[in-house]
């Protein structure tokens, strides 16, 4: 029976990295936004999230915001 979360060896195999910080960066760049570091310092990636991203059913939506423009301060002529 497989676990709900990938093992350390499986995450290494998926990313090609041994260091958790590199693993996490690689997973995030591949769209696995729910990957995170555990309290022990290991990367946690849920199997259901992995399957959803691979199937294309989980897409992180990026909202486009209008740029905030500051109006310059003007001084009154004396």
JSON list of N, CA and C in Angstrom, two decimals:
[
{"chain": "A", "resi": 1, "resn": "UNK", "atom": "N", "xyz": [0.85, -1.18, 0.00]},
{"chain": "A", "resi": 1, "resn": "UNK", "atom": "CA", "xyz": [0.00, 0.00, 0.00]},
{"chain": "A", "resi": 1, "resn": "UNK", "atom": "C", "xyz": [0.89, 1.23, 0.00]},
{"chain": "A", "resi": 2, "resn": "UNK", "atom": "N", "xyz": [0.62, 2.16, -0.89]},
{"chain": "A", "resi": 2, "resn": "UNK", "atom": "CA", "xyz": [1.43, 3.37, -0.96]},
{"chain": "A", "resi": 2, "resn": "UNK", "atom": "C", "xyz": [0.92, 4.39, 0.05]},
{"chain": "A", "resi": 3, "resn": "UNK", "atom": "N", "xyz": [1.83, 5.25, 0.46]},
{"chain": "A", "resi": 3, "resn": "UNK", "atom": "CA", "xyz": [1.47, 6.29, 1.43]},
{"chain": "A", "resi": 3, "resn": "UNK", "atom": "C", "xyz": [0.86, 7.48, 0.72]},
{"chain": "A", "resi": 4, "resn": "UNK", "atom": "N", "xyz": [0.30, 8.39, 1.49]},
{"chain": "A", "resi": 4, "resn": "UNK", "atom": "CA", "xyz": [-0.31, 9.59, 0.92]},
{"chain": "A", "resi": 4, "resn": "UNK", "atom": "C", "xyz": [0.73, 10.59, 0.45]},
{"chain": "A", "resi": 5, "resn": "UNK", "atom": "N", "xyz": [1.94, 10.51, 1.02]},
{"chain": "A", "resi": 5, "resn": "UNK", "atom": "CA", "xyz": [3.01, 11.45, 0.72]},
{"chain": "A", "resi": 5, "resn": "UNK", "atom": "C", "xyz": [4.19, 10.69, 0.15]},
{"chain": "A", "resi": 6, "resn": "UNK", "atom": "N", "xyz": [4.84, 11.28, -0.85]},
{"chain": "A", "resi": 6, "resn": "UNK", "atom": "CA", "xyz": [6.01, 10.66, -1.45]},
{"chain": "A", "resi": 6, "resn": "UNK", "atom": "C", "xyz": [7.12, 10.50, -0.42]},
{"chain": "A", "resi": 7, "resn": "UNK", "atom": "N", "xyz": [7.88, 9.43, -0.52]},
{"chain": "A", "resi": 7, "resn": "UNK", "atom": "CA", "xyz": [9.02, 9.22, 0.37]},
{"chain": "A", "resi": 7, "resn": "UNK", "atom": "C", "xyz": [10.18, 10.10, -0.08]},
{"chain": "A", "resi": 8, "resn": "UNK", "atom": "N", "xyz": [11.20, 10.22, 0.77]},
{"chain": "A", "resi": 8, "resn": "UNK", "atom": "CA", "xyz": [12.37, 11.01, 0.45]},
{"chain": "A", "resi": 8, "resn": "UNK", "atom": "C", "xyz": [13.06, 10.50, -0.80]},
{"chain": "A", "resi": 9, "resn": "UNK", "atom": "N", "xyz": [13.15, 9.19, -0.94]},
{"chain": "A", "resi": 9, "resn": "UNK", "atom": "CA", "xyz": [13.78, 8.59, -2.11]},
{"chain": "A", "resi": 9, "resn": "UNK", "atom": "C", "xyz": [12.98, 8.88, -3.38]},
{"chain": "A", "resi": 10, "resn": "UNK", "atom": "N", "xyz": [11.67, 8.86, -3.28]},
{"chain": "A", "resi": 10, "resn": "UNK", "atom": "CA", "xyz": [10.83, 9.15, -4.44]},
{"chain": "A", "resi": 10, "resn": "UNK", "atom": "C", "xyz": [10.97, 10.61, -4.88]},
{"chain": "A", "resi": 11, "resn": "UNK", "atom": "N", "xyz": [11.05, 11.52, -3.91]},
{"chain": "A", "resi": 11, "resn": "UNK", "atom": "CA", "xyz": [11.22, 12.94, -4.23]},
{"chain": "A", "resi": 11, "resn": "UNK", "atom": "C", "xyz": [12.58, 13.15, -4.89]},
{"chain": "A", "resi": 12, "resn": "UNK", "atom": "N", "xyz": [13.61, 12.45, -4.40]},
{"chain": "A", "resi": 12, "resn": "UNK", "atom": "CA", "xyz": [14.93, 12.53, -5.03]},
{"chain": "A", "resi": 12, "resn": "UNK", "atom": "C", "xyz": [14.87, 12.05, -6.47]},
{"chain": "A", "resi": 13, "resn": "UNK", "atom": "N", "xyz": [14.15, 10.98, -6.69]},
{"chain": "A", "resi": 13, "resn": "UNK", "atom": "CA", "xyz": [14.02, 10.43, -8.03]},
{"chain": "A", "resi": 13, "resn": "UNK", "atom": "C", "xyz": [13.25, 11.37, -8.95]},
{"chain": "A", "resi": 14, "resn": "UNK", "atom": "N", "xyz": [12.22, 12.02, -8.43]},
{"chain": "A", "resi": 14, "resn": "UNK", "atom": "CA", "xyz": [11.43, 12.96, -9.24]},
{"chain": "A", "resi": 14, "resn": "UNK", "atom": "C", "xyz": [12.21, 14.20, -9.63]},
{"chain": "A", "resi": 15, "resn": "UNK", "atom": "N", "xyz": [13.01, 14.72, -8.71]},
{"chain": "A", "resi": 15, "resn": "UNK", "atom": "CA", "xyz": [13.67, 16.01, -8.93]},
{"chain": "A", "resi": 15, "resn": "UNK", "atom": "C", "xyz": [15.10, 15.87, -9.42]},
{"chain": "A", "resi": 16, "resn": "UNK", "atom": "N", "xyz": [15.77, 14.79, -9.04]},
{"chain": "A", "resi": 16, "resn": "UNK", "atom": "CA", "xyz": [17.17, 14.63, -9.37]},
{"chain": "A", "resi": 16, "resn": "UNK", "atom": "C", "xyz": [18.10, 15.31, -8.38]},
{"chain": "A", "resi": 17, "resn": "UNK", "atom": "N", "xyz": [17.55, 15.83, -7.29]},
{"chain": "A", "resi": 17, "resn": "UNK", "atom": "CA", "xyz": [18.35, 16.53, -6.28]},
{"chain": "A", "resi": 17, "resn": "UNK", "atom": "C", "xyz": [18.26, 15.80, -4.95]},
{"chain": "A", "resi": 18, "resn": "UNK", "atom": "N", "xyz": [19.33, 15.96, -4.13]},
{"chain": "A", "resi": 18, "resn": "UNK", "atom": "CA", "xyz": [19.35, 15.38, -2.79]},
{"chain": "A", "resi": 18, "resn": "UNK", "atom": "C", "xyz": [19.02, 16.43, -1.73]},
{"chain": "A", "resi": 19, "resn": "UNK", "atom": "N", "xyz": [19.37, 17.69, -1.99]},
{"chain": "A", "resi": 19, "resn": "UNK", "atom": "CA", "xyz": [19.12, 18.75, -1.02]},
{"chain": "A", "resi": 19, "resn": "UNK", "atom": "C", "xyz": [17.66, 19.16, -1.05]},
{"chain": "A", "resi": 20, "resn": "UNK", "atom": "N", "xyz": [16.99, 19.20, 0.11]},
{"chain": "A", "resi": 20, "resn": "UNK", "atom": "CA", "xyz": [15.57, 19.56, 0.16]},
{"chain": "A", "resi": 20, "resn": "UNK", "atom": "C", "xyz": [15.25, 20.92, -0.46]},
{"chain": "A", "resi": 21, "resn": "UNK", "atom": "N", "xyz": [16.13, 21.91, -0.29]},
{"chain": "A", "resi": 21, "resn": "UNK", "atom": "CA", "xyz": [15.86, 23.23, -0.86]},
{"chain": "A", "resi": 21, "resn": "UNK", "atom": "C", "xyz": [15.83, 23.17, -2.39]},
{"chain": "A", "resi": 22, "resn": "UNK", "atom": "N", "xyz": [16.74, 22.41, -2.98]},
{"chain": "A", "resi": 22, "resn": "UNK", "atom": "CA", "xyz": [16.76, 22.24, -4.43]},
{"chain": "A", "resi": 22, "resn": "UNK", "atom": "C", "xyz": [15.55, 21.44, -4.90]},
{"chain": "A", "resi": 23, "resn": "UNK", "atom": "N", "xyz": [15.19, 20.41, -4.13]},
{"chain": "A", "resi": 23, "resn": "UNK", "atom": "CA", "xyz": [14.01, 19.60, -4.47]},
{"chain": "A", "resi": 23, "resn": "UNK", "atom": "C", "xyz": [12.76, 20.47, -4.49]},
{"chain": "A", "resi": 24, "resn": "UNK", "atom": "N", "xyz": [12.60, 21.28, -3.46]},
{"chain": "A", "resi": 24, "resn": "UNK", "atom": "CA", "xyz": [11.42, 22.13, -3.35]},
{"chain": "A", "resi": 24, "resn": "UNK", "atom": "C", "xyz": [11.36, 23.14, -4.50]},
{"chain": "A", "resi": 25, "resn": "UNK", "atom": "N", "xyz": [12.49, 23.75, -4.82]},
{"chain": "A", "resi": 25, "resn": "UNK", "atom": "CA", "xyz": [12.54, 24.71, -5.92]},
{"chain": "A", "resi": 25, "resn": "UNK", "atom": "C", "xyz": [12.20, 24.03, -7.25]},
{"chain": "A", "resi": 26, "resn": "UNK", "atom": "N", "xyz": [12.70, 22.83, -7.45]},
{"chain": "A", "resi": 26, "resn": "UNK", "atom": "CA", "xyz": [12.42, 22.10, -8.69]},
{"chain": "A", "resi": 26, "resn": "UNK", "atom": "C", "xyz": [10.94, 21.74, -8.78]},
{"chain": "A", "resi": 27, "resn": "UNK", "atom": "N", "xyz": [10.35, 21.30, -7.70]},
{"chain": "A", "resi": 27, "resn": "UNK", "atom": "CA", "xyz": [8.93, 20.94, -7.70]},
{"chain": "A", "resi": 27, "resn": "UNK", "atom": "C", "xyz": [8.06, 22.17, -7.94]},
{"chain": "A", "resi": 28, "resn": "UNK", "atom": "N", "xyz": [8.38, 23.27, -7.30]},
{"chain": "A", "resi": 28, "resn": "UNK", "atom": "CA", "xyz": [7.59, 24.50, -7.49]},
{"chain": "A", "resi": 28, "resn": "UNK", "atom": "C", "xyz": [7.69, 24.98, -8.93]},
{"chain": "A", "resi": 29, "resn": "UNK", "atom": "N", "xyz": [8.88, 24.87, -9.53]},
{"chain": "A", "resi": 29, "resn": "UNK", "atom": "CA", "xyz": [9.03, 25.32, -10.92]},
{"chain": "A", "resi": 29, "resn": "UNK", "atom": "C", "xyz": [8.26, 24.43, -11.89]},
{"chain": "A", "resi": 30, "resn": "UNK", "atom": "N", "xyz": [7.99, 23.19, -11.48]},
{"chain": "A", "resi": 30, "resn": "UNK", "atom": "CA", "xyz": [7.23, 22.26, -12.32]},
{"chain": "A", "resi": 30, "resn": "UNK", "atom": "C", "xyz": [5.73, 22.36, -12.07]},
{"chain": "A", "resi": 31, "resn": "UNK", "atom": "N", "xyz": [5.30, 23.26, -11.18]},
{"chain": "A", "resi": 31, "resn": "UNK", "atom": "CA", "xyz": [3.88, 23.47, -10.95]},
{"chain": "A", "resi": 31, "resn": "UNK", "atom": "C", "xyz": [3.31, 22.79, -9.73]},
{"chain": "A", "resi": 32, "resn": "UNK", "atom": "N", "xyz": [4.15, 22.16, -8.94]},
{"chain": "A", "resi": 32, "resn": "UNK", "atom": "CA", "xyz": [3.67, 21.48, -7.72]},
{"chain": "A", "resi": 32, "resn": "UNK", "atom": "C", "xyz": [3.70, 22.48, -6.56]},
{"chain": "A", "resi": 33, "resn": "UNK", "atom": "N", "xyz": [2.74, 23.39, -6.56]},
{"chain": "A", "resi": 33, "resn": "UNK", "atom": "CA", "xyz": [2.74, 24.50, -5.62]},
{"chain": "A", "resi": 33, "resn": "UNK", "atom": "C", "xyz": [2.47, 24.07, -4.18]},
{"chain": "A", "resi": 34, "resn": "UNK", "atom": "N", "xyz": [1.90, 22.91, -3.98]},
{"chain": "A", "resi": 34, "resn": "UNK", "atom": "CA", "xyz": [1.59, 22.47, -2.61]},
{"chain": "A", "resi": 34, "resn": "UNK", "atom": "C", "xyz": [2.72, 21.69, -1.96]},
{"chain": "A", "resi": 35, "resn": "UNK", "atom": "N", "xyz": [3.83, 21.51, -2.68]},
{"chain": "A", "resi": 35, "resn": "UNK", "atom": "CA", "xyz": [5.00, 20.88, -2.08]},
{"chain": "A", "resi": 35, "resn": "UNK", "atom": "C", "xyz": [5.54, 21.81, -1.00]},
{"chain": "A", "resi": 36, "resn": "UNK", "atom": "N", "xyz": [5.98, 21.23, 0.11]},
{"chain": "A", "resi": 36, "resn": "UNK", "atom": "CA", "xyz": [6.44, 22.05, 1.23]},
{"chain": "A", "resi": 36, "resn": "UNK", "atom": "C", "xyz": [7.49, 21.31, 2.03]},
{"chain": "A", "resi": 37, "resn": "UNK", "atom": "N", "xyz": [8.16, 22.03, 2.92]},
{"chain": "A", "resi": 37, "resn": "UNK", "atom": "CA", "xyz": [9.13, 21.42, 3.81]},
{"chain": "A", "resi": 37, "resn": "UNK", "atom": "C", "xyz": [8.45, 21.03, 5.11]},
{"chain": "A", "resi": 38, "resn": "UNK", "atom": "N", "xyz": [8.77, 19.85, 5.60]},
{"chain": "A", "resi": 38, "resn": "UNK", "atom": "CA", "xyz": [8.21, 19.41, 6.88]},
{"chain": "A", "resi": 38, "resn": "UNK", "atom": "C", "xyz": [9.04, 20.02, 8.00]},
{"chain": "A", "resi": 39, "resn": "UNK", "atom": "N", "xyz": [8.60, 19.83, 9.23]},
{"chain": "A", "resi": 39, "resn": "UNK", "atom": "CA", "xyz": [9.33, 20.33, 10.39]},
{"chain": "A", "resi": 39, "resn": "UNK", "atom": "C", "xyz": [10.70, 19.67, 10.50]},
{"chain": "A", "resi": 40, "resn": "UNK", "atom": "N", "xyz": [10.82, 18.45, 9.97]},
{"chain": "A", "resi": 40, "resn": "UNK", "atom": "CA", "xyz": [12.09, 17.72, 10.00]},
{"chain": "A", "resi": 40, "resn": "UNK", "atom": "C", "xyz": [13.03, 18.16, 8.88]},
{"chain": "A", "resi": 41, "resn": "UNK", "atom": "N", "xyz": [12.53, 18.98, 7.95]},
{"chain": "A", "resi": 41, "resn": "UNK", "atom": "CA", "xyz": [13.36, 19.48, 6.86]},
{"chain": "A", "resi": 41, "resn": "UNK", "atom": "C", "xyz": [13.26, 18.68, 5.58]},
{"chain": "A", "resi": 42, "resn": "UNK", "atom": "N", "xyz": [12.35, 17.72, 5.52]},
{"chain": "A", "resi": 42, "resn": "UNK", "atom": "CA", "xyz": [12.15, 16.93, 4.31]},
{"chain": "A", "resi": 42, "resn": "UNK", "atom": "C", "xyz": [11.04, 17.54, 3.47]},
{"chain": "A", "resi": 43, "resn": "UNK", "atom": "N", "xyz": [11.10, 17.29, 2.17]},
{"chain": "A", "resi": 43, "resn": "UNK", "atom": "CA", "xyz": [10.07, 17.78, 1.27]},
{"chain": "A", "resi": 43, "resn": "UNK", "atom": "C", "xyz": [8.87, 16.85, 1.34]},
{"chain": "A", "resi": 44, "resn": "UNK", "atom": "N", "xyz": [7.69, 17.44, 1.45]},
{"chain": "A", "resi": 44, "resn": "UNK", "atom": "CA", "xyz": [6.45, 16.68, 1.44]},
{"chain": "A", "resi": 44, "resn": "UNK", "atom": "C", "xyz": [5.67, 17.02, 0.18]},
{"chain": "A", "resi": 45, "resn": "UNK", "atom": "N", "xyz": [5.31, 15.99, -0.56]},
{"chain": "A", "resi": 45, "resn": "UNK", "atom": "CA", "xyz": [4.52, 16.14, -1.77]},
{"chain": "A", "resi": 45, "resn": "UNK", "atom": "C", "xyz": [3.42, 15.09, -1.74]},
{"chain": "A", "resi": 46, "resn": "UNK", "atom": "N", "xyz": [2.18, 15.54, -1.77]},
{"chain": "A", "resi": 46, "resn": "UNK", "atom": "CA", "xyz": [1.04, 14.63, -1.70]},
{"chain": "A", "resi": 46, "resn": "UNK", "atom": "C", "xyz": [0.85, 13.94, -3.05]},
{"chain": "A", "resi": 47, "resn": "UNK", "atom": "N", "xyz": [0.55, 12.66, -3.00]},
{"chain": "A", "resi": 47, "resn": "UNK", "atom": "CA", "xyz": [0.34, 11.89, -4.23]},
{"chain": "A", "resi": 47, "resn": "UNK", "atom": "C", "xyz": [-0.87, 12.40, -5.02]},
{"chain": "A", "resi": 48, "resn": "UNK", "atom": "N", "xyz": [-1.93, 12.79, -4.36]},
{"chain": "A", "resi": 48, "resn": "UNK", "atom": "CA", "xyz": [-3.11, 13.29, -5.06]},
{"chain": "A", "resi": 48, "resn": "UNK", "atom": "C", "xyz": [-2.82, 14.60, -5.77]},
{"chain": "A", "resi": 49, "resn": "UNK", "atom": "N", "xyz": [-2.03, 15.46, -5.14]},
{"chain": "A", "resi": 49, "resn": "UNK", "atom": "CA", "xyz": [-1.65, 16.72, -5.78]},
{"chain": "A", "resi": 49, "resn": "UNK", "atom": "C", "xyz": [-0.76, 16.44, -6.99]},
{"chain": "A", "resi": 50, "resn": "UNK", "atom": "N", "xyz": [0.17, 15.52, -6.85]},
{"chain": "A", "resi": 50, "resn": "UNK", "atom": "CA", "xyz": [1.04, 15.14, -7.96]},
{"chain": "A", "resi": 50, "resn": "UNK", "atom": "C", "xyz": [0.21, 14.63, -9.13]},
{"chain": "A", "resi": 51, "resn": "UNK", "atom": "N", "xyz": [-0.75, 13.77, -8.85]},
{"chain": "A", "resi": 51, "resn": "UNK", "atom": "CA", "xyz": [-1.59, 13.20, -9.91]},
{"chain": "A", "resi": 51, "resn": "UNK", "atom": "C", "xyz": [-2.44, 14.30, -10.57]},
{"chain": "A", "resi": 52, "resn": "UNK", "atom": "N", "xyz": [-2.96, 15.23, -9.77]},
{"chain": "A", "resi": 52, "resn": "UNK", "atom": "CA", "xyz": [-3.79, 16.30, -10.32]},
{"chain": "A", "resi": 52, "resn": "UNK", "atom": "C", "xyz": [-2.99, 17.23, -11.22]},
{"chain": "A", "resi": 53, "resn": "UNK", "atom": "N", "xyz": [-1.77, 17.57, -10.81]},
{"chain": "A", "resi": 53, "resn": "UNK", "atom": "CA", "xyz": [-0.94, 18.45, -11.64]},
{"chain": "A", "resi": 53, "resn": "UNK", "atom": "C", "xyz": [-0.55, 17.73, -12.93]},
{"chain": "A", "resi": 54, "resn": "UNK", "atom": "N", "xyz": [-0.18, 16.47, -12.83]},
{"chain": "A", "resi": 54, "resn": "UNK", "atom": "CA", "xyz": [0.21, 15.71, -14.01]},
{"chain": "A", "resi": 54, "resn": "UNK", "atom": "C", "xyz": [-0.96, 15.53, -14.98]},
{"chain": "A", "resi": 55, "resn": "UNK", "atom": "N", "xyz": [-2.17, 15.43, -14.45]},
{"chain": "A", "resi": 55, "resn": "UNK", "atom": "CA", "xyz": [-3.35, 15.27, -15.29]},
{"chain": "A", "resi": 55, "resn": "UNK", "atom": "C", "xyz": [-3.86, 16.61, -15.83]},
{"chain": "A", "resi": 56, "resn": "UNK", "atom": "N", "xyz": [-3.34, 17.71, -15.29]},
{"chain": "A", "resi": 56, "resn": "UNK", "atom": "CA", "xyz": [-3.76, 19.03, -15.74]},
{"chain": "A", "resi": 56, "resn": "UNK", "atom": "C", "xyz": [-5.03, 19.54, -15.09]},
{"chain": "A", "resi": 57, "resn": "UNK", "atom": "N", "xyz": [-5.49, 18.88, -14.03]},
{"chain": "A", "resi": 57, "resn": "UNK", "atom": "CA", "xyz": [-6.71, 19.32, -13.37]},
{"chain": "A", "resi": 57, "resn": "UNK", "atom": "C", "xyz": [-6.44, 20.30, -12.23]},
{"chain": "A", "resi": 58, "resn": "UNK", "atom": "N", "xyz": [-5.18, 20.47, -11.86]},
{"chain": "A", "resi": 58, "resn": "UNK", "atom": "CA", "xyz": [-4.83, 21.43, -10.80]},
{"chain": "A", "resi": 58, "resn": "UNK", "atom": "C", "xyz": [-3.91, 22.45, -11.43]},
{"chain": "A", "resi": 59, "resn": "UNK", "atom": "N", "xyz": [-4.42, 23.64, -11.62]},
{"chain": "A", "resi": 59, "resn": "UNK", "atom": "CA", "xyz": [-3.61, 24.72, -12.19]},
{"chain": "A", "resi": 59, "resn": "UNK", "atom": "C", "xyz": [-3.66, 25.90, -11.25]},
{"chain": "A", "resi": 60, "resn": "UNK", "atom": "N", "xyz": [-2.52, 26.38, -10.88]},
{"chain": "A", "resi": 60, "resn": "UNK", "atom": "CA", "xyz": [-2.45, 27.55, -10.02]},
{"chain": "A", "resi": 60, "resn": "UNK", "atom": "C", "xyz": [-2.79, 28.77, -10.87]},
{"chain": "A", "resi": 61, "resn": "UNK", "atom": "N", "xyz": [-3.85, 29.44, -10.49]},
{"chain": "A", "resi": 61, "resn": "UNK", "atom": "CA", "xyz": [-4.26, 30.60, -11.27]},
{"chain": "A", "resi": 61, "resn": "UNK", "atom": "C", "xyz": [-3.48, 31.82, -10.83]},
{"chain": "A", "resi": 62, "resn": "UNK", "atom": "N", "xyz": [-3.02, 32.56, -11.79]},
{"chain": "A", "resi": 62, "resn": "UNK", "atom": "CA", "xyz": [-2.27, 33.78, -11.51]},
{"chain": "A", "resi": 62, "resn": "UNK", "atom": "C", "xyz": [-3.14, 34.95, -11.93]},
{"chain": "A", "resi": 63, "resn": "UNK", "atom": "N", "xyz": [-3.48, 35.77, -10.98]},
{"chain": "A", "resi": 63, "resn": "UNK", "atom": "CA", "xyz": [-4.32, 36.92, -11.27]},
{"chain": "A", "resi": 63, "resn": "UNK", "atom": "C", "xyz": [-3.44, 38.08, -11.74]},
{"chain": "A", "resi": 64, "resn": "UNK", "atom": "N", "xyz": [-3.87, 38.69, -12.80]},
{"chain": "A", "resi": 64, "resn": "UNK", "atom": "CA", "xyz": [-3.17, 39.86, -13.30]},
{"chain": "A", "resi": 64, "resn": "UNK", "atom": "C", "xyz": [-3.77, 41.09, -12.64]},
{"chain": "A", "resi": 65, "resn": "UNK", "atom": "N", "xyz": [-2.95, 41.81, -11.95]},
{"chain": "A", "resi": 65, "resn": "UNK", "atom": "CA", "xyz": [-3.41, 43.03, -11.29]},
{"chain": "A", "resi": 65, "resn": "UNK", "atom": "C", "xyz": [-2.92, 44.23, -12.08]},
{"chain": "A", "resi": 66, "resn": "UNK", "atom": "N", "xyz": [-3.71, 45.27, -12.09]},
{"chain": "A", "resi": 66, "resn": "UNK", "atom": "CA", "xyz": [-3.29, 46.51, -12.72]},
{"chain": "A", "resi": 66, "resn": "UNK", "atom": "C", "xyz": [-2.15, 47.10, -11.90]},
{"chain": "A", "resi": 67, "resn": "UNK", "atom": "N", "xyz": [-1.15, 47.66, -12.54]},
{"chain": "A", "resi": 67, "resn": "UNK", "atom": "CA", "xyz": [-0.03, 48.21, -11.78]},
{"chain": "A", "resi": 67, "resn": "UNK", "atom": "C", "xyz": [-0.48, 49.38, -10.92]},
{"chain": "A", "resi": 68, "resn": "UNK", "atom": "N", "xyz": [0.12, 49.49, -9.76]},
{"chain": "A", "resi": 68, "resn": "UNK", "atom": "CA", "xyz": [-0.19, 50.60, -8.86]},
{"chain": "A", "resi": 68, "resn": "UNK", "atom": "C", "xyz": [0.75, 51.74, -9.19]},
{"chain": "A", "resi": 69, "resn": "UNK", "atom": "N", "xyz": [0.17, 52.87, -9.47]},
{"chain": "A", "resi": 69, "resn": "UNK", "atom": "CA", "xyz": [0.96, 54.04, -9.84]},
{"chain": "A", "resi": 69, "resn": "UNK", "atom": "C", "xyz": [0.80, 55.08, -8.75]},
{"chain": "A", "resi": 70, "resn": "UNK", "atom": "N", "xyz": [1.93, 55.54, -8.25]},
{"chain": "A", "resi": 70, "resn": "UNK", "atom": "CA", "xyz": [1.89, 56.60, -7.25]},
{"chain": "A", "resi": 70, "resn": "UNK", "atom": "C", "xyz": [1.97, 57.93, -7.96]},
{"chain": "A", "resi": 71, "resn": "UNK", "atom": "N", "xyz": [1.14, 58.83, -7.55]},
{"chain": "A", "resi": 71, "resn": "UNK", "atom": "CA", "xyz": [1.22, 60.18, -8.13]},
{"chain": "A", "resi": 71, "resn": "UNK", "atom": "C", "xyz": [2.31, 60.94, -7.39]},
{"chain": "A", "resi": 72, "resn": "UNK", "atom": "N", "xyz": [3.13, 61.67, -8.11]},
{"chain": "A", "resi": 72, "resn": "UNK", "atom": "CA", "xyz": [4.22, 62.39, -7.46]},
{"chain": "A", "resi": 72, "resn": "UNK", "atom": "C", "xyz": [3.69, 63.51, -6.58]},
{"chain": "A", "resi": 73, "resn": "UNK", "atom": "N", "xyz": [4.40, 63.76, -5.51]},
{"chain": "A", "resi": 73, "resn": "UNK", "atom": "CA", "xyz": [4.04, 64.86, -4.62]},
{"chain": "A", "resi": 73, "resn": "UNK", "atom": "C", "xyz": [4.46, 66.18, -5.29]},
{"chain": "A", "resi": 74, "resn": "UNK", "atom": "N", "xyz": [3.60, 67.12, -5.28]},
{"chain": "A", "resi": 74, "resn": "UNK", "atom": "CA", "xyz": [3.93, 68.43, -5.84]},
{"chain": "A", "resi": 74, "resn": "UNK", "atom": "C", "xyz": [3.92, 69.46, -4.74]},
{"chain": "A", "resi": 75, "resn": "UNK", "atom": "N", "xyz": [4.80, 70.40, -4.86]},
{"chain": "A", "resi": 75, "resn": "UNK", "atom": "CA", "xyz": [4.86, 71.48, -3.87]},
{"chain": "A", "resi": 75, "resn": "UNK", "atom": "C", "xyz": [4.24, 72.73, -4.47]},
{"chain": "A", "resi": 76, "resn": "UNK", "atom": "N", "xyz": [3.59, 73.43, -3.61]},
{"chain": "A", "resi": 76, "resn": "UNK", "atom": "CA", "xyz": [2.97, 74.69, -4.05]},
{"chain": "A", "resi": 76, "resn": "UNK", "atom": "C", "xyz": [4.06, 75.76, -4.15]},
{"chain": "A", "resi": 77, "resn": "UNK", "atom": "N", "xyz": [3.97, 76.53, -5.20]},
{"chain": "A", "resi": 77, "resn": "UNK", "atom": "CA", "xyz": [4.92, 77.64, -5.36]},
{"chain": "A", "resi": 77, "resn": "UNK", "atom": "C", "xyz": [4.59, 78.73, -4.35]},
{"chain": "A", "resi": 78, "resn": "UNK", "atom": "N", "xyz": [5.59, 79.29, -3.74]},
{"chain": "A", "resi": 78, "resn": "UNK", "atom": "CA", "xyz": [5.36, 80.36, -2.76]},
{"chain": "A", "resi": 78, "resn": "UNK", "atom": "C", "xyz": [5.74, 81.71, -3.30]}
]
